Amino acid sequence: MPDKSDKHGPKLDEEIGRETQGMVSGGHATHAEEFKETEPFSDDHPADPTTPSGSEREGSPPGMSARDVEGRSALARMLSGVRYPARPNELVRHAAEGGATDAAVEELRTLPKREYENVADVAEELGYGREERRY
């Protein structure tokens, strides 16, 4: 037993030797030969990313249309930086000072006089819909 190490003991050395035998002797199924296997391929043509696919609601959360999502997103950008809870006059002032369009500012002026907790609260009041829980 000249090749055995005294670090592990003879029994563990034999077990390690059996486990590594394929690597040392160049066994039949090594990782080095994986490159010889051909990769699977498909005759299907890849989808054209410029063509519309799926329904109109694809990508929009349940309870909201794609138009609702876009409108709510524009509203959130317009009201970025508002401290909530906020009243309609604060929202109007913030939007006007931020360069929002006259139509957007007028839309905010139609809000009922109450405190709004967040952008989703404002969006729901303006009719953009409210996202339902996904989980």
mmCIF file of C-alpha atoms in Angstrom, residues 5-127:
data_model
loop_
_atom_site.group_PDB
_atom_site.id
_atom_site.type_symbol
_atom_site.label_atom_id
_atom_site.label_comp_id
_atom_site.label_asym_id
_atom_site.label_seq_id
_atom_site.Cartn_x
_atom_site.Cartn_y
_atom_site.Cartn_z
ATOM 1 C CA SER A 5 -2.328 8.331 2.252
ATOM 2 C CA ASP A 6 -2.240 8.280 5.985
ATOM 3 C CA LYS A 7 -4.538 11.302 6.081
ATOM 4 C CA HIS A 8 -7.865 9.459 5.588
ATOM 5 C CA GLY A 9 -7.229 5.846 6.359
ATOM 6 C CA PRO A 10 -7.177 2.839 4.022
ATOM 7 C CA LYS A 11 -10.960 2.359 3.794
ATOM 8 C CA LEU A 12 -11.681 5.981 2.823
ATOM 9 C CA ASP A 13 -8.725 6.014 0.418
ATOM 10 C CA GLU A 14 -10.174 2.990 -1.420
ATOM 11 C CA GLU A 15 -13.610 4.652 -1.637
ATOM 12 C CA ILE A 16 -12.103 7.864 -3.030
ATOM 13 C CA GLY A 17 -10.097 5.776 -5.486
ATOM 14 C CA ARG A 18 -13.244 4.044 -6.783
ATOM 15 C CA GLU A 19 -15.066 7.380 -7.144
ATOM 16 C CA THR A 20 -12.246 8.970 -9.138
ATOM 17 C CA GLN A 21 -11.296 5.927 -11.223
ATOM 18 C CA GLY A 22 -13.298 7.091 -14.255
ATOM 19 C CA MET A 23 -11.559 10.452 -14.212
ATOM 20 C CA VAL A 24 -8.105 8.947 -13.934
ATOM 21 C CA SER A 25 -8.481 6.083 -16.415
ATOM 22 C CA GLY A 26 -10.486 7.995 -19.042
ATOM 23 C CA GLY A 27 -13.762 6.147 -18.572
ATOM 24 C CA HIS A 28 -16.378 5.888 -21.276
ATOM 25 C CA ALA A 29 -18.744 8.693 -20.236
ATOM 26 C CA THR A 30 -16.659 11.728 -19.424
ATOM 27 C CA HIS A 31 -17.524 15.367 -19.723
ATOM 28 C CA ALA A 32 -14.686 15.830 -22.176
ATOM 29 C CA GLU A 33 -16.581 13.846 -24.806
ATOM 30 C CA GLU A 34 -19.837 15.790 -24.512
ATOM 31 C CA PHE A 35 -18.807 18.033 -27.396
ATOM 32 C CA LYS A 36 -19.175 15.072 -29.783
ATOM 33 C CA GLU A 37 -22.928 14.936 -29.186
ATOM 34 C CA THR A 38 -24.974 17.000 -31.624
ATOM 35 C CA GLU A 39 -27.294 19.626 -30.251
ATOM 36 C CA PRO A 40 -30.996 19.179 -30.968
ATOM 37 C CA PHE A 41 -32.499 21.596 -33.456
ATOM 38 C CA SER A 42 -35.937 22.523 -34.651
ATOM 39 C CA ASP A 43 -37.279 23.030 -38.159
ATOM 40 C CA ASP A 44 -39.690 25.632 -36.784
ATOM 41 C CA HIS A 45 -38.970 29.168 -37.879
ATOM 42 C CA PRO A 46 -38.370 31.599 -35.025
ATOM 43 C CA ALA A 47 -41.213 33.964 -34.195
ATOM 44 C CA ASP A 48 -41.038 37.396 -35.784
ATOM 45 C CA PRO A 49 -40.800 39.869 -32.885
ATOM 46 C CA THR A 50 -42.437 42.635 -34.927
ATOM 47 C CA THR A 51 -45.715 40.786 -35.462
ATOM 48 C CA PRO A 52 -48.379 41.168 -32.787
ATOM 49 C CA SER A 53 -49.184 38.024 -30.890
ATOM 50 C CA GLY A 54 -51.587 37.079 -28.150
ATOM 51 C CA SER A 55 -54.573 39.011 -26.981
ATOM 52 C CA GLU A 56 -54.870 42.751 -26.422
ATOM 53 C CA ARG A 57 -54.633 42.211 -22.675
ATOM 54 C CA GLU A 58 -51.386 40.282 -22.879
ATOM 55 C CA GLY A 59 -48.991 41.696 -20.336
ATOM 56 C CA SER A 60 -51.599 43.679 -18.440
ATOM 57 C CA PRO A 61 -52.522 42.601 -14.930
ATOM 58 C CA PRO A 62 -55.896 41.008 -14.217
ATOM 59 C CA GLY A 63 -58.598 43.615 -13.746
ATOM 60 C CA MET A 64 -56.955 46.166 -16.062
ATOM 61 C CA SER A 65 -56.843 46.723 -19.809
ATOM 62 C CA ALA A 66 -53.694 47.663 -21.706
ATOM 63 C CA ARG A 67 -55.073 51.213 -22.016
ATOM 64 C CA ASP A 68 -55.579 51.342 -18.225
ATOM 65 C CA VAL A 69 -51.977 50.286 -17.670
ATOM 66 C CA GLU A 70 -50.647 52.918 -20.081
ATOM 67 C CA GLY A 71 -52.810 55.664 -18.567
ATOM 68 C CA ARG A 72 -51.848 54.730 -15.028
ATOM 69 C CA SER A 73 -48.190 54.674 -16.008
ATOM 70 C CA ALA A 74 -48.404 58.174 -17.518
ATOM 71 C CA LEU A 75 -50.242 59.366 -14.407
ATOM 72 C CA ALA A 76 -47.537 57.890 -12.152
ATOM 73 C CA ARG A 77 -44.805 59.645 -14.145
ATOM 74 C CA MET A 78 -46.715 62.917 -13.964
ATOM 75 C CA LEU A 79 -47.234 62.615 -10.188
ATOM 76 C CA SER A 80 -43.745 61.380 -9.418
ATOM 77 C CA GLY A 81 -42.488 62.997 -6.224
ATOM 78 C CA VAL A 82 -45.888 63.828 -4.708
ATOM 79 C CA ARG A 83 -46.079 63.291 -0.955
ATOM 80 C CA TYR A 84 -49.122 61.224 -0.038
ATOM 81 C CA PRO A 85 -51.710 61.477 1.329
ATOM 82 C CA ALA A 86 -52.462 64.353 -1.024
ATOM 83 C CA ARG A 87 -55.491 66.479 -1.845
ATOM 84 C CA PRO A 88 -56.551 67.272 -5.431
ATOM 85 C CA ASN A 89 -55.228 70.863 -5.322
ATOM 86 C CA GLU A 90 -51.763 69.534 -4.400
ATOM 87 C CA LEU A 91 -51.892 67.040 -7.275
ATOM 88 C CA VAL A 92 -52.975 69.743 -9.724
ATOM 89 C CA ARG A 93 -50.214 72.114 -8.583
ATOM 90 C CA HIS A 94 -47.546 69.389 -8.799
ATOM 91 C CA ALA A 95 -48.651 68.342 -12.294
ATOM 92 C CA ALA A 96 -48.831 71.927 -13.574
ATOM 93 C CA GLU A 97 -45.397 72.796 -12.180
ATOM 94 C CA GLY A 98 -44.004 69.607 -13.678
ATOM 95 C CA GLY A 99 -45.078 70.567 -17.195
ATOM 96 C CA ALA A 100 -48.085 68.258 -17.544
ATOM 97 C CA THR A 101 -50.437 68.875 -20.449
ATOM 98 C CA ASP A 102 -53.485 71.088 -19.941
ATOM 99 C CA ALA A 103 -55.730 68.056 -20.504
ATOM 100 C CA ALA A 104 -53.967 66.099 -17.758
ATOM 101 C CA VAL A 105 -54.212 69.004 -15.322
ATOM 102 C CA GLU A 106 -57.926 69.439 -16.125
ATOM 103 C CA GLU A 107 -58.465 65.731 -15.519
ATOM 104 C CA LEU A 108 -56.912 66.089 -12.050
ATOM 105 C CA ARG A 109 -59.216 69.055 -11.350
ATOM 106 C CA THR A 110 -62.220 66.737 -11.737
ATOM 107 C CA LEU A 111 -61.129 64.650 -8.747
ATOM 108 C CA PRO A 112 -63.527 64.676 -5.773
ATOM 109 C CA LYS A 113 -62.274 66.721 -2.815
ATOM 110 C CA ARG A 114 -60.739 64.122 -0.514
ATOM 111 C CA GLU A 115 -57.310 62.788 0.417
ATOM 112 C CA TYR A 116 -55.706 60.261 -1.903
ATOM 113 C CA GLU A 117 -53.419 57.636 -0.407
ATOM 114 C CA ASN A 118 -51.297 56.876 -3.500
ATOM 115 C CA VAL A 119 -51.185 56.927 -7.305
ATOM 116 C CA ALA A 120 -53.324 53.783 -7.517
ATOM 117 C CA ASP A 121 -56.028 55.566 -5.508
ATOM 118 C CA VAL A 122 -55.918 58.546 -7.904
ATOM 119 C CA ALA A 123 -55.886 56.263 -10.959
ATOM 120 C CA GLU A 124 -58.899 54.312 -9.723
ATOM 121 C CA GLU A 125 -60.825 57.538 -9.111
ATOM 122 C CA LEU A 126 -59.994 58.672 -12.657
ATOM 123 C CA GLY A 127 -61.330 55.381 -14.055
#
